[in-house]
Amino acid sequence: MIPNQWYAVLESSEVPRGRPVGVTRFGERLVFWRTPAGDPVCLRDACPHRGAALSIGRLQEGAIECPFHGLTFDPSGRCTLIPANGRSAEVPKAFQATGYPAREAHGFIWVWWGEAAQAAPEIPWFEELDATFSYGTIRDHWPVHYSRAIENQLDAVHLPFVHATTIGRGNRTLIHGPLVRWEDRPGLPRDRMNIWVFNELDHGQPARRAEDLAVPARRPSLQFQFPNIWHNWIGDDVRVMAAFVPIDDENTRMYVRFYQRIVRLPGLRQLFNLASLPANRVILNQDKRVVRTQLPKRSDLRMGEKLIPGDGPIIAYRRRRSELRGEGG
Ligand code: FES
Ligand SMILES: [Fe+2]
């Protein structure tokens, strides 16, 4: 995991009002709920008293009550009551529960995984995916480390093989580049990767290296935004977006959204979005069938794989991820 980043971790609708939700993210059991104002809260889902899951406790005016002995925690994680000690007893500071800053934006719940004091003000997002679009979501579970799921979506080489019957039709096996350009956000250098893909039918022409290609006038085919979201530009009015949510070292939750603004009429657009999902599910399953077999389950900068020029975006991702993890290159 890369510390000190905002990660998309759940969809907004997965954290309803009025009850806590327990999930595993970053290899840790977490509990989410909403304050009476609707703001998301995230604490470690293990009571500081004796480790019971707070997520099977109940909410009391925005605070959560542990189901085991009734210790109560406010949204900041402060323990406000130890019933057995009596209401009049002071609660020792040591009973503070550990939490992570949580926010809601773009239909996702985001968690700042790292030092709360360093939390960046902005949630990373593809600004183009604004309120003019609506979307339908596929949620899926992949038994892989999230780095493998991300790399699969940066991989232009797999298209004619894995997706021969769908988005990889046409046998365009020859890979020029791909071309990778980094973008910065203020204070966040090389935070977003823009990738242009140039796959062609192989007529015997040489594959051109990324350094010999100019940046085309067209939009990048793919964008990856650290630490865990991705955008595929299909057309002005049609996009695919994904969040790769780390559950633990061997499991990832996928949120794949089909965004469109062709059909905008409420009601009709939801139907259109729903109708788009089965085809996207087929494509996703084509990927999953192969990616789940990759060994080792998690990728690293130095792991003995024999890479080719077409793997450029994957190499760029691994390098930057390794730097952000403080591995010095
Ligand atoms: S384990 Fe939570 S109150 Fe005892
Ligand atoms: Fe794919």
Short mmCIF file of N, CA and C and ligand atoms in Angstrom, two decimals, residues 152 158 163 287, ligand 2:
data_model
loop_
_atom_site.label_atom_id
_atom_site.label_comp_id
_atom_site.label_asym_id
_atom_site.label_seq_id
_atom_site.Cartn_x
_atom_site.Cartn_y
_atom_site.Cartn_z
N ASN A 152 -3.58 -4.69 -15.08
CA ASN A 152 -4.38 -5.26 -16.16
C ASN A 152 -5.06 -4.16 -16.97
N HIS A 158 -2.59 -7.17 -23.94
CA HIS A 158 -3.50 -8.30 -23.73
C HIS A 158 -4.77 -8.23 -24.58
N HIS A 163 -9.39 -10.34 -25.06
CA HIS A 163 -10.68 -9.77 -25.50
C HIS A 163 -10.91 -9.96 -27.00
N ASP A 287 -11.06 -10.56 -18.41
CA ASP A 287 -9.84 -10.14 -17.69
C ASP A 287 -9.61 -11.00 -16.45
FE FE B 2 -8.79 -6.26 -20.27
#
